[in-house]
Coordinates of C-alpha atoms (C1' of nucleotides) in Angstrom, one line a residue:
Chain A
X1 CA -5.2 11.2 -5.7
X2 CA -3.3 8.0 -3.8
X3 CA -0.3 8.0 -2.3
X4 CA 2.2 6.4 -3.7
X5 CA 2.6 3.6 -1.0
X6 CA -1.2 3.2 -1.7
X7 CA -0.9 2.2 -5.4
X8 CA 2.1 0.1 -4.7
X9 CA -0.1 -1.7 -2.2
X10 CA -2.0 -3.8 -5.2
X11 CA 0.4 -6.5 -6.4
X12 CA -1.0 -5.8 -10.5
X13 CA 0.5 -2.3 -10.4
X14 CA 4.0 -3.7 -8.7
X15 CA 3.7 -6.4 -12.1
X16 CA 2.7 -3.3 -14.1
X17 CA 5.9 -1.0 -12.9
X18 CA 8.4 -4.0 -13.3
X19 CA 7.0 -4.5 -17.0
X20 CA 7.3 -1.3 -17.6
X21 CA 10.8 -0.4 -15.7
X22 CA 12.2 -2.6 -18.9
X23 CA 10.8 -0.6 -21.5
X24 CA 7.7 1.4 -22.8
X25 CA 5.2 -0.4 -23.9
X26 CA 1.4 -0.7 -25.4
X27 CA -1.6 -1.4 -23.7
X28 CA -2.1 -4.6 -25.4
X29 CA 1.0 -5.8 -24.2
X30 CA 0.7 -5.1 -20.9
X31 CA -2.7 -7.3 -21.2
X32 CA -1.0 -9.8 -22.1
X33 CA 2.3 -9.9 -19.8
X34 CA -0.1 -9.7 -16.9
X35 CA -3.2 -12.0 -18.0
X36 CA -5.8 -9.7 -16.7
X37 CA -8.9 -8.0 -18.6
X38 CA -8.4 -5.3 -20.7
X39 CA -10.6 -3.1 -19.2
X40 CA -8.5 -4.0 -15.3
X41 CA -5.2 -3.4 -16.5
X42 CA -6.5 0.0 -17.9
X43 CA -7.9 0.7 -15.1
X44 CA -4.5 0.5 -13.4
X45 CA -3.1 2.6 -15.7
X46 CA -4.9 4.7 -14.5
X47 CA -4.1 5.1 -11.0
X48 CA -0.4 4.7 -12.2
X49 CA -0.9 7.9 -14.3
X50 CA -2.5 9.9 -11.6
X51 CA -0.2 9.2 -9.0
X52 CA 2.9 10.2 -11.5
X53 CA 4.0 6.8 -11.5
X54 CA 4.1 6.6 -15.4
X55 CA 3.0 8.4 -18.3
X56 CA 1.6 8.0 -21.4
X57 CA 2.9 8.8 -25.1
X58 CA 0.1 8.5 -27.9
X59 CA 1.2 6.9 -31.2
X60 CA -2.2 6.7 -33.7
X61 CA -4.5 4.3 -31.8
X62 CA -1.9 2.9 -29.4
X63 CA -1.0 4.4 -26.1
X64 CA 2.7 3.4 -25.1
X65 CA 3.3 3.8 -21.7
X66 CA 5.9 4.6 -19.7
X67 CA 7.7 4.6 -16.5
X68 CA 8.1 7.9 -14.2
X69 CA 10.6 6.9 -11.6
X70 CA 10.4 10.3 -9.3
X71 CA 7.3 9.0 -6.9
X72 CA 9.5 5.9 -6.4
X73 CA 12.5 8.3 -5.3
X74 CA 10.2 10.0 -2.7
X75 CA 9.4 6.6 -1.5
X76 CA 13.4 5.9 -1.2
X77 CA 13.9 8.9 0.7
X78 CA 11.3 7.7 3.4
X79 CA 12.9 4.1 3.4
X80 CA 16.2 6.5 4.0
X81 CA 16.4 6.3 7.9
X82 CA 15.4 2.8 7.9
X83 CA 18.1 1.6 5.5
X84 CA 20.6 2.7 8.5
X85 CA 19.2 0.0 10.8
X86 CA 20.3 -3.0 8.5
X87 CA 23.6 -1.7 7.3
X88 CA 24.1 -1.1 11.1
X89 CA 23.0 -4.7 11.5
X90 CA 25.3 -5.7 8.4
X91 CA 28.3 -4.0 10.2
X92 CA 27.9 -6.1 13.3
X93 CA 27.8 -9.3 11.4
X94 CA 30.9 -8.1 9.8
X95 CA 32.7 -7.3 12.9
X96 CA 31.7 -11.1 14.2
X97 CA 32.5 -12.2 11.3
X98 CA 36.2 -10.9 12.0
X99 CA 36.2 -11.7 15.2
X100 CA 35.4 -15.1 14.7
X101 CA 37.9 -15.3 11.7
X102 CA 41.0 -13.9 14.3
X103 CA 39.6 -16.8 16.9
X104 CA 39.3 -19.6 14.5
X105 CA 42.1 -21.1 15.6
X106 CA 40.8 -21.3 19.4
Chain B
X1 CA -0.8 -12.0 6.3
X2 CA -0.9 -8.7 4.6
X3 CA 2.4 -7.9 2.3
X4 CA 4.3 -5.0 3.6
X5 CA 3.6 -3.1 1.1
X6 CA 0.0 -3.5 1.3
X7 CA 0.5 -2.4 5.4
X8 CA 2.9 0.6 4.7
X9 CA -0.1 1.7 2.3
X10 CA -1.8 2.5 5.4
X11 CA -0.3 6.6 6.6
X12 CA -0.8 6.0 10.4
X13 CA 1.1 2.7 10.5
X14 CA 3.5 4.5 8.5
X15 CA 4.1 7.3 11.5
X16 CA 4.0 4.4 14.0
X17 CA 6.9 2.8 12.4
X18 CA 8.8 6.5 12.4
X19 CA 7.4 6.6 16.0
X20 CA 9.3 3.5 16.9
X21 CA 12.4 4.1 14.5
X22 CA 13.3 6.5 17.1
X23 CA 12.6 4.1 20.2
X24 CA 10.5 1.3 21.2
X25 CA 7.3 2.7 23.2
X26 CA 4.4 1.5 25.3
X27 CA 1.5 2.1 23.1
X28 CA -0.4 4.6 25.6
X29 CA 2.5 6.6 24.2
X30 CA 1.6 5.6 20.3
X31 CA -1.8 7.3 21.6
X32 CA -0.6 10.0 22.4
X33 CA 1.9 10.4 19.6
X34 CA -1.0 10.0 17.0
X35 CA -3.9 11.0 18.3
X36 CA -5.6 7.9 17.2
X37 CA -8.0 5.9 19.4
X38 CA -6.3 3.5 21.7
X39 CA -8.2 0.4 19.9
X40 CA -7.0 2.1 16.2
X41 CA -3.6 1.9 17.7
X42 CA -4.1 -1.5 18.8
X43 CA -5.3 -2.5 15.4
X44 CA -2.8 -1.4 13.5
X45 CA -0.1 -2.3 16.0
X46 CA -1.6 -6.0 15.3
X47 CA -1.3 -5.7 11.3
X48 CA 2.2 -4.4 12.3
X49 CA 3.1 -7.1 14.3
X50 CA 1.3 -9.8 11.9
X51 CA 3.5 -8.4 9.3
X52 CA 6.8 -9.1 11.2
X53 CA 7.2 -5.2 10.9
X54 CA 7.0 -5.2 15.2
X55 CA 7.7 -7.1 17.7
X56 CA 6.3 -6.7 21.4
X57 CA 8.1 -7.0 24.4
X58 CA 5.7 -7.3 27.4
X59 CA 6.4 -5.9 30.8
X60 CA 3.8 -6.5 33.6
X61 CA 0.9 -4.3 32.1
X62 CA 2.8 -2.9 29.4
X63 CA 3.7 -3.2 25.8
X64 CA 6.8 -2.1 24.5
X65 CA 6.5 -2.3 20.6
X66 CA 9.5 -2.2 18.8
X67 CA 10.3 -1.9 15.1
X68 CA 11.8 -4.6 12.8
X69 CA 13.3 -3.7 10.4
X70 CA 13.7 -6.9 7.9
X71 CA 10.7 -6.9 5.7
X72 CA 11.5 -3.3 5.0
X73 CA 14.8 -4.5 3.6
X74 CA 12.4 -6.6 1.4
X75 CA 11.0 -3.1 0.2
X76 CA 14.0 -1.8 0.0
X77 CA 15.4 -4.9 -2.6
X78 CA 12.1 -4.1 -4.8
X79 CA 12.8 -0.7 -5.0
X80 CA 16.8 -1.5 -6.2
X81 CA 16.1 -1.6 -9.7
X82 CA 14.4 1.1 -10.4
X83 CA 17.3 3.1 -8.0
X84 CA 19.6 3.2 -10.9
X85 CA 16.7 5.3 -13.0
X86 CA 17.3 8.4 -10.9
X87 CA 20.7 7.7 -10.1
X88 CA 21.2 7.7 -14.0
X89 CA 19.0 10.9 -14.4
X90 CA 21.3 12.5 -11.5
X91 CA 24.3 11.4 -13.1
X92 CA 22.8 12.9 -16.9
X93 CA 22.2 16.1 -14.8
X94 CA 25.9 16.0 -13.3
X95 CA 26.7 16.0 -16.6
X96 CA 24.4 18.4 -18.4
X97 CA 25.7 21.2 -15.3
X98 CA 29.3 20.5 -16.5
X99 CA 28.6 21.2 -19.9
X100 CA 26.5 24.2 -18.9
X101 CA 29.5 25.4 -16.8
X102 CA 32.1 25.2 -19.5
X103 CA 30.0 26.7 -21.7
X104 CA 28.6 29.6 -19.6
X105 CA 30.9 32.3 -21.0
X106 CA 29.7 31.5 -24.7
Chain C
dG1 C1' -10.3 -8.7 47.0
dC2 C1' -11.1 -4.1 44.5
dG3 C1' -10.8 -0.2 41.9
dG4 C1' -7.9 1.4 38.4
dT5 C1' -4.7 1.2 34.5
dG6 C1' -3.0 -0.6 30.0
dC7 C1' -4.1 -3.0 26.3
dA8 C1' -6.6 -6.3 23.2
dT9 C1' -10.7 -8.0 20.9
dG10 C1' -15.6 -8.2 19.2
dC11 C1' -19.1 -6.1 16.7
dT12 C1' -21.1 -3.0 13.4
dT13 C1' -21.2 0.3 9.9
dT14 C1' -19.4 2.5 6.1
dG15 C1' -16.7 3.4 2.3
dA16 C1' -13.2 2.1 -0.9
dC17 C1' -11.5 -0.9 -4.3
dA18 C1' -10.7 -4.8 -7.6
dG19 C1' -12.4 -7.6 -11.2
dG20 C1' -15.7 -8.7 -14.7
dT21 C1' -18.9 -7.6 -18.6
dA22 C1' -20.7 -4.5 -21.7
dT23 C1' -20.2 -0.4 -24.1
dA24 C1' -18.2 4.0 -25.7
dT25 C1' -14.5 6.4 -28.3
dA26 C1' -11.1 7.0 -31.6
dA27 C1' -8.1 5.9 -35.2
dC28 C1' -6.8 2.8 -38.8
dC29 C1' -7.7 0.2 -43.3
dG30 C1' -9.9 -1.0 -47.4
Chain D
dC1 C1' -18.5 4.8 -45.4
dG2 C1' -18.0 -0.2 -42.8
dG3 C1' -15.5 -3.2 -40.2
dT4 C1' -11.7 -3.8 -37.2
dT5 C1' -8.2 -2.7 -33.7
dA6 C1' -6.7 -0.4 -29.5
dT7 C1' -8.0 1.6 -25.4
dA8 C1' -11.0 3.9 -22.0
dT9 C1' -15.1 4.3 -19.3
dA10 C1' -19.7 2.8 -17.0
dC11 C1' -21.9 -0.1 -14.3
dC12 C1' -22.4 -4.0 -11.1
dT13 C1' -21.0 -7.0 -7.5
dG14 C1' -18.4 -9.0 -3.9
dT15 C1' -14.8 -8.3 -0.7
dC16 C1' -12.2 -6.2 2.7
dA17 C1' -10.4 -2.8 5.6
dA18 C1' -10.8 1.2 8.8
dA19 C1' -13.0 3.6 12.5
dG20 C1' -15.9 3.9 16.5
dC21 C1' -17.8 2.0 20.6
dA22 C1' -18.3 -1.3 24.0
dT23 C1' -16.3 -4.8 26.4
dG24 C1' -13.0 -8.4 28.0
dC25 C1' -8.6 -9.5 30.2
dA26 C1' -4.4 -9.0 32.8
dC27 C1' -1.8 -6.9 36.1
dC28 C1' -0.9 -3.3 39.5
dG29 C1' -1.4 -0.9 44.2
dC30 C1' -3.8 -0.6 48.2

DNA sequence: GCGGTGCATGCTTTGACAGGTATATAACCG
DNA sequence: CGGTTATATACCTGTCAAAGCATGCACCGC
């Protein structure tokens, strides 16, 4: 089974996970909202299901489908340490910013 | 140019970047770290670099690479939306434990 | 200059993956 | 039942990426 960084490497499945971050919704729909086959969108489905990244409800001969945010959480917690380094940066431009605010006058 | 996602789908570029979260590092040292070949390293040090994930700093006959951090801040703005899902769930939790707790003695 | 070190690049093979078309499966409707 | 809708799977093809090996290139110390 791919990693979750893996399956978020194809730009369909990204479209796929936004669509479906709105609401649950049919096969047929997603078809349509992403202007690929049939048969390809399914096929992403697919990988989205195996990797956890959303699941799949039955209703008579439709599948809704349906987001599973947990994967996307694990991939939050790596990004974790990283988000330090630009909230770090964020602070510096803050504190020039001030600086330059008490010196405007200079 | 590879997306970033498409270059953090990639594990051993992943452990580079936590390699050089920590520190920028001649590569020999990436080597080592990794355990990859020196010309995998090389590779994927490129892909890195092409992504604007890196930047190199050269000094006589060695490399320092060193992390950059913006296009993970891209990563991180894709991922913002779907934050709120598990924030939500944890706050639903919060909640359910409360009502658990006031309950417990029924 | 010369051997050695540190790193990049070229080449080749191999395997994975995406997209398409055709087809199977399953449930609905009359 | 028969046709139709909704979705999945099989199969094929082209593309691309990763890994290994060999080699090129730049800089160092002597």
């Amino acid at each position: 089974m791919a990693s979750t960084f893996e399956v978020l490497a194809e730009p369909a499945r990204r479209n796929l996970l936004d669509a479906l971050r709105i609401r649950p919704r049919p096969v047929g729909e997603l078809v349509r909202l992403l202007g690929l086959s049939q048969p390809g969108v399914s096929k992403h489905l697919r990988v989205l299901r195996e990797a956890g990244l959303v699941r799949v409800r039955q209703d008579a001969q439709r599948r809704w489908y349906e987001l599973r945010s947990e994967p996307l959480a694990e991939v939050d917690a790596w990004l974790e340490p990283y988000r330090q380094l630009w909230s770090d940066r964020l602070d510096a431009l803050e504190r020039h910013l001030g600086d330059t605010a008490s010196h405007e006058n200079e």
